[in-house]
Coordinates of C-alpha atoms (C1' of nucleotides) in Angstrom, one line a residue:
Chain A
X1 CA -20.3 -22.2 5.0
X2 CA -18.7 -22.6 8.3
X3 CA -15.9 -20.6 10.1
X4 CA -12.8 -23.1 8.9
X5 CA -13.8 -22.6 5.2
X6 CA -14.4 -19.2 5.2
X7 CA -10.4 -18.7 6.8
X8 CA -9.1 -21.3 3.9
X9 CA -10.9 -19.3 1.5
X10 CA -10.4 -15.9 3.0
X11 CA -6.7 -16.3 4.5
X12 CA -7.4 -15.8 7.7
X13 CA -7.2 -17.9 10.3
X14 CA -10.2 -19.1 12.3
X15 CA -9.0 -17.5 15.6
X16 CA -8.4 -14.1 13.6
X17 CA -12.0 -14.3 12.0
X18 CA -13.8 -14.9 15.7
X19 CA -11.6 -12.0 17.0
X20 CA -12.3 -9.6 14.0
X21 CA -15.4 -9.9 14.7
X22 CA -15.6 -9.8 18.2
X23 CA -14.1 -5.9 17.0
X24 CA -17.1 -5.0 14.9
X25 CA -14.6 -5.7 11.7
X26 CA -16.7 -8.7 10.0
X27 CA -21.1 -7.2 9.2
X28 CA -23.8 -9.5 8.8
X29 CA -22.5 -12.6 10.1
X30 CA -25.3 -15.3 10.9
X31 CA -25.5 -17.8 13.5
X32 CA -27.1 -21.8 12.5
X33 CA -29.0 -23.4 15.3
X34 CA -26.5 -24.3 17.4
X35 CA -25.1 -20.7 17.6
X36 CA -22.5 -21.4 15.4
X37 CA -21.0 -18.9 12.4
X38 CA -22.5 -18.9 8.9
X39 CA -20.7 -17.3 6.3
X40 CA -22.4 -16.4 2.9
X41 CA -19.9 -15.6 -0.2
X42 CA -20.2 -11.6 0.2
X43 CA -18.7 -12.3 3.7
X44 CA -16.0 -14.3 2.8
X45 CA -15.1 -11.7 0.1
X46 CA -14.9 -9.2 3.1
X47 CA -12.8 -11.5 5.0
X48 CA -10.3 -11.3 1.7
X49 CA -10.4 -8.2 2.1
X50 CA -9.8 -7.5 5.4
X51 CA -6.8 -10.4 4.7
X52 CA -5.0 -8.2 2.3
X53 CA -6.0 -4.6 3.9
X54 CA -3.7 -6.0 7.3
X55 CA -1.1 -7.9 4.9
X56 CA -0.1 -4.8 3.7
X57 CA -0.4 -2.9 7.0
X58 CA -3.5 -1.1 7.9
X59 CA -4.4 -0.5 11.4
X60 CA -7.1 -2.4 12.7
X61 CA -8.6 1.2 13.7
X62 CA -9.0 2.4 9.9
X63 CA -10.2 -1.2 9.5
X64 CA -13.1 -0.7 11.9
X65 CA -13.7 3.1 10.7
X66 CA -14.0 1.5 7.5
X67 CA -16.8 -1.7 8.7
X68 CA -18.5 1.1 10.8
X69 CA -19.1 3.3 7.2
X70 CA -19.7 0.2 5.3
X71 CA -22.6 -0.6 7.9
X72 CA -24.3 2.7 7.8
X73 CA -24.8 2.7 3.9
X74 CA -24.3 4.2 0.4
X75 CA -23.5 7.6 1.7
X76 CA -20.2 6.9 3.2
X77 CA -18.7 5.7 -0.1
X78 CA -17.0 8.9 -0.2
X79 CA -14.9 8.6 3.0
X80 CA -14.4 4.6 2.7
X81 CA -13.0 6.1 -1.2
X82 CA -10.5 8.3 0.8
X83 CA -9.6 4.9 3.4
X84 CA -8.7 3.5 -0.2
X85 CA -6.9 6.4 -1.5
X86 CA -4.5 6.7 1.8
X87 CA -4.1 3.3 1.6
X88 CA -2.8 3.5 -1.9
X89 CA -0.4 6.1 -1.1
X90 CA 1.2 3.6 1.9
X91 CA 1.3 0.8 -0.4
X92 CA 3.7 3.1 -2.5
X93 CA 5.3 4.2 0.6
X94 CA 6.0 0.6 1.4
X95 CA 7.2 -0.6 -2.1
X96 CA 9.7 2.4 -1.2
X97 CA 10.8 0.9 1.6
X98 CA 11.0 -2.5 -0.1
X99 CA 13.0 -1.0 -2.6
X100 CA 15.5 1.1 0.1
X101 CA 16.0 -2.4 2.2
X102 CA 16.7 -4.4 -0.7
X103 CA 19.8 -1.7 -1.8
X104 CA 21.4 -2.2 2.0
X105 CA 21.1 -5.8 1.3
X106 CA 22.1 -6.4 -1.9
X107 CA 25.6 -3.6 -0.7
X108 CA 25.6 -5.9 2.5
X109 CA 25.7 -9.1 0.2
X110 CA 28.4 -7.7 -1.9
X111 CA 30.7 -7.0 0.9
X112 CA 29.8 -10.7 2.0
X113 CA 30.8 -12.1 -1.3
X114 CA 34.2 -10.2 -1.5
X115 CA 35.3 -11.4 2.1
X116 CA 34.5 -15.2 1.4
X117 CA 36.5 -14.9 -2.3
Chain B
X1 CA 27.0 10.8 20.5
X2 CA 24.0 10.5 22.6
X3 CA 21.3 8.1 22.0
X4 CA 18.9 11.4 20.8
X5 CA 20.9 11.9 17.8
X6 CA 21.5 8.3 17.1
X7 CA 17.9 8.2 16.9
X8 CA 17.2 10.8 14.8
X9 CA 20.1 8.9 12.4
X10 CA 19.0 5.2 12.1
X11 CA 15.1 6.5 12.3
X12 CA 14.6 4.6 15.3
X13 CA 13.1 5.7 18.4
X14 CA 15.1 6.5 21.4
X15 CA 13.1 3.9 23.2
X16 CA 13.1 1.6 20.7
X17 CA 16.7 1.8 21.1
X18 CA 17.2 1.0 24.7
X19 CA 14.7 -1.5 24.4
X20 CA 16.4 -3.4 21.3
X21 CA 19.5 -3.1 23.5
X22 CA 18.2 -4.4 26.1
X23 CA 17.5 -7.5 24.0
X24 CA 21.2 -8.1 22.7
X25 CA 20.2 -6.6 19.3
X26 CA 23.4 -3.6 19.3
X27 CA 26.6 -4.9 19.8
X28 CA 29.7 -2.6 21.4
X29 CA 27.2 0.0 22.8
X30 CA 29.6 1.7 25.4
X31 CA 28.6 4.3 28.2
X32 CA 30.5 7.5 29.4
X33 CA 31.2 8.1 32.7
X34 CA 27.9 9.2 34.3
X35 CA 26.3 5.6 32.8
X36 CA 24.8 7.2 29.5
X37 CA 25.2 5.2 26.2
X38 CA 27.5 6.7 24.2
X39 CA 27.8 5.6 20.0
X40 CA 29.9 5.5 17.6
X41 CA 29.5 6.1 13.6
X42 CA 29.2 2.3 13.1
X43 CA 26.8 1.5 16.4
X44 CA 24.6 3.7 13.8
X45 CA 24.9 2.3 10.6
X46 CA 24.1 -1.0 12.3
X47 CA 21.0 0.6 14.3
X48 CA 20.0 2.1 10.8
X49 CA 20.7 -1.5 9.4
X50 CA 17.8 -2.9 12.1
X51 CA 15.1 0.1 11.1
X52 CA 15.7 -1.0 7.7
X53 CA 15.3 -4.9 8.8
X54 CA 12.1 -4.0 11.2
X55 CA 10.4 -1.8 8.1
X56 CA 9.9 -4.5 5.6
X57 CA 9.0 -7.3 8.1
X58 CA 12.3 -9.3 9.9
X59 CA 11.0 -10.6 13.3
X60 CA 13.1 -9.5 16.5
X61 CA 14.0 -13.0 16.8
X62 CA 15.9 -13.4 13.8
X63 CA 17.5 -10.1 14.2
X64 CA 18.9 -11.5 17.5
X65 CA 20.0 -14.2 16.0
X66 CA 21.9 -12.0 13.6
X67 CA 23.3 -9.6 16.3
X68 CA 24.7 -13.1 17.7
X69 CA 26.6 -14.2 14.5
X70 CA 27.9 -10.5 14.1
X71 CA 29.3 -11.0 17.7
X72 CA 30.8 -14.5 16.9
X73 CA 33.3 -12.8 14.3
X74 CA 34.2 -13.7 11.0
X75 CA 33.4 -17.9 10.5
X76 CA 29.5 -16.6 10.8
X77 CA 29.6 -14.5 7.4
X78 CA 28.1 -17.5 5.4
X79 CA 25.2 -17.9 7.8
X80 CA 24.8 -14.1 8.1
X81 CA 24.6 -14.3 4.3
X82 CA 21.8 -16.7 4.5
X83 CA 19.3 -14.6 6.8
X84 CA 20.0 -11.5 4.1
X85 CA 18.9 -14.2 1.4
X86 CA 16.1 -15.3 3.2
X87 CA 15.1 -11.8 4.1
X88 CA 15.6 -10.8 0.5
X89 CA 13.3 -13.4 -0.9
X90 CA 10.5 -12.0 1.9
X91 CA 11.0 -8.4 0.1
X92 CA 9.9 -10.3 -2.8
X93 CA 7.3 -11.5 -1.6
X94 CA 5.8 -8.5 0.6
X95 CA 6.4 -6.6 -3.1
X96 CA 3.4 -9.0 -4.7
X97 CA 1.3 -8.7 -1.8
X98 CA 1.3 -5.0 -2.4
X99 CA 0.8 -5.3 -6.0
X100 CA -2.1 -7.9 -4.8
X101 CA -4.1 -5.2 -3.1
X102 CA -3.1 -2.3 -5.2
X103 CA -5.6 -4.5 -7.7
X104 CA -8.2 -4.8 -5.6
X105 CA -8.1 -1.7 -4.1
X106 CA -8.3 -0.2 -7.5
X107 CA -11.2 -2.7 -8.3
X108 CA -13.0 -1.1 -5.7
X109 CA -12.5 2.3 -6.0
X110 CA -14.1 1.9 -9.8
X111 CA -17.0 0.6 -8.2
X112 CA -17.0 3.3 -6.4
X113 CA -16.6 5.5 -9.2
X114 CA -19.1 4.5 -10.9
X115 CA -21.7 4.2 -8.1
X116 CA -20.7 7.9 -7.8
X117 CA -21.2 8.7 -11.6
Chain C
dA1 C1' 30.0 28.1 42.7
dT2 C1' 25.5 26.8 42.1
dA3 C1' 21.1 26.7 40.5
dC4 C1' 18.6 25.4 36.6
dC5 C1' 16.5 22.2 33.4
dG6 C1' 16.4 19.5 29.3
dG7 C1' 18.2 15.0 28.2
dC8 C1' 19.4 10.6 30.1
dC9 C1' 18.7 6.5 33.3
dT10 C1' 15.9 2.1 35.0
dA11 C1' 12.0 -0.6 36.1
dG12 C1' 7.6 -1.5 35.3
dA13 C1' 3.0 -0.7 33.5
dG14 C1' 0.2 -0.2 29.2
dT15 C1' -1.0 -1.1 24.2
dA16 C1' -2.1 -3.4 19.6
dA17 C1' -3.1 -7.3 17.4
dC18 C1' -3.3 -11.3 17.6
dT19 C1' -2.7 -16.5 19.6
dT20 C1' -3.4 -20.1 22.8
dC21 C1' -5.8 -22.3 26.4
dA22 C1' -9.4 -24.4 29.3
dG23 C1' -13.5 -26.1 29.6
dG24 C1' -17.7 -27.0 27.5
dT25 C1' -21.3 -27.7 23.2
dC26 C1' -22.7 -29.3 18.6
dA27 C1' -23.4 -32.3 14.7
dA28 C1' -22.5 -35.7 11.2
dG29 C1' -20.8 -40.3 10.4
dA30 C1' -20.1 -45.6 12.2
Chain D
dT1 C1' -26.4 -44.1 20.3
dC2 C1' -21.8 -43.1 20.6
dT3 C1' -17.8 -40.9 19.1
dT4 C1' -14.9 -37.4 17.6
dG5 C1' -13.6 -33.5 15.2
dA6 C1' -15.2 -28.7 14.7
dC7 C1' -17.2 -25.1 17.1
dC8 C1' -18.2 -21.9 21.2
dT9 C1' -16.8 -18.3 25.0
dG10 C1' -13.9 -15.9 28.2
dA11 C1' -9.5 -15.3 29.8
dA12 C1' -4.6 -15.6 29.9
dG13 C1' -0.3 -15.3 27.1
dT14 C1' 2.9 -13.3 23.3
dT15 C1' 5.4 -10.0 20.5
dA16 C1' 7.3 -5.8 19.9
dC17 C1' 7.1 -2.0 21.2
dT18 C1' 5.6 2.6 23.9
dC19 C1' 4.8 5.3 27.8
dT20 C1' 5.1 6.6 32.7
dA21 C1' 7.2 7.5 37.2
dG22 C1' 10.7 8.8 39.7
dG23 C1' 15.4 9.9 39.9
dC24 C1' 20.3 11.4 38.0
dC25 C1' 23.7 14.0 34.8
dG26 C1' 25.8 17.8 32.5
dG27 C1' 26.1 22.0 29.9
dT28 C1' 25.2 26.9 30.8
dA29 C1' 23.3 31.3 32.8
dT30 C1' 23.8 33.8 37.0

DNA sequence: ATACCGGCCTAGAGTAACTTCAGGTCAAGA
DNA sequence: TCTTGACCTGAAGTTACTCTAGGCCGGTAT
């Protein structure tokens, strides 16, 4: 499929995908006859991916660590296994954080509510 | 106090301070006599406030926006109320996303597990 | 009194991660 | 064949910091 279905499908935007993988983010992406993008089903899965990896904050750094492994095979499945598992341990760190800001708000609200009475 | 220990308070950065002043984000920040800020108890609960805001996500411009109702006194409390809800249901939100991922991260790291096996 | 020096100041350059733009090419339908 | 919307590249622009350079302030040790 082309570029524009591959960022409905994926979440990304067009411009995003092209820059991703300008940064050595996106492997195996063909080009048709006219130099234009193909993407196949296993690269719009890594486009998801890569979607919900910077959603929820990692740096496009760890991303590209993590292509680079990906690219050089099977053997690196232990350290992109340890990218996951400190990953894991920031999404907690966020929900944390989610948790923390919705407490000031919801004291912030209440104040709100007992002025306007 | 000085603008070190109002940083090491709110969990902002000293720069990130002067920088978000420079922007209109802190209201009432005064200087003592050789031109250095100088802040009170509430300049930090409101700069704490704004690390709490930048954490889960608010853009700069909305906090602006925010910084200008506080400034505008009282009348803006019902506006004010409405960025809090509006931020509040974006906490929500950023909470599935990380739920989202959590899933496929765990997805993959079976995958992983059992290629490891 | 003064010399020191860590903390504070500003203006401006640098960075990360996109986003938009300008100018040109491709390809599928009328 | 002609058109027109999607695609291409390289470069400039944007957001929200972050860091640097060069200079000033102020608490304290001599």
């Amino acid at each position: 499929m082309r570029i524009s279905e591959a960022a409905a499908r994926s979440g990304l935007k067009v411009d995003t995908i092209r820059y991703y993988e300008a940064e050595g983010l996106i492997p195996n992406v063909t080009r048709g006859s006219g130099g234009q993008r193909r993407f196949s089903p296993e690269n719009v899965d890594w486009l998801t991916l890569l979607y919900w990896l910077r959603e929820t904050g990692m740096p496009m750094k760890v991303m590209q660590r993590f292509a680079a492994l990906y690219a050089a095979g099977d053997a690196t499945i232990p350290d992109r296994k340890d990218i996951f598992l400190d990953h894991s341990r920031l999404l907690a760190k966020r929900r944390d954080d989610l948790d923390r800001c919705d407490e000031i708000l919801t004291r912030k609200l209440e104040i709100y509510e007992e002025y306007l009475r």
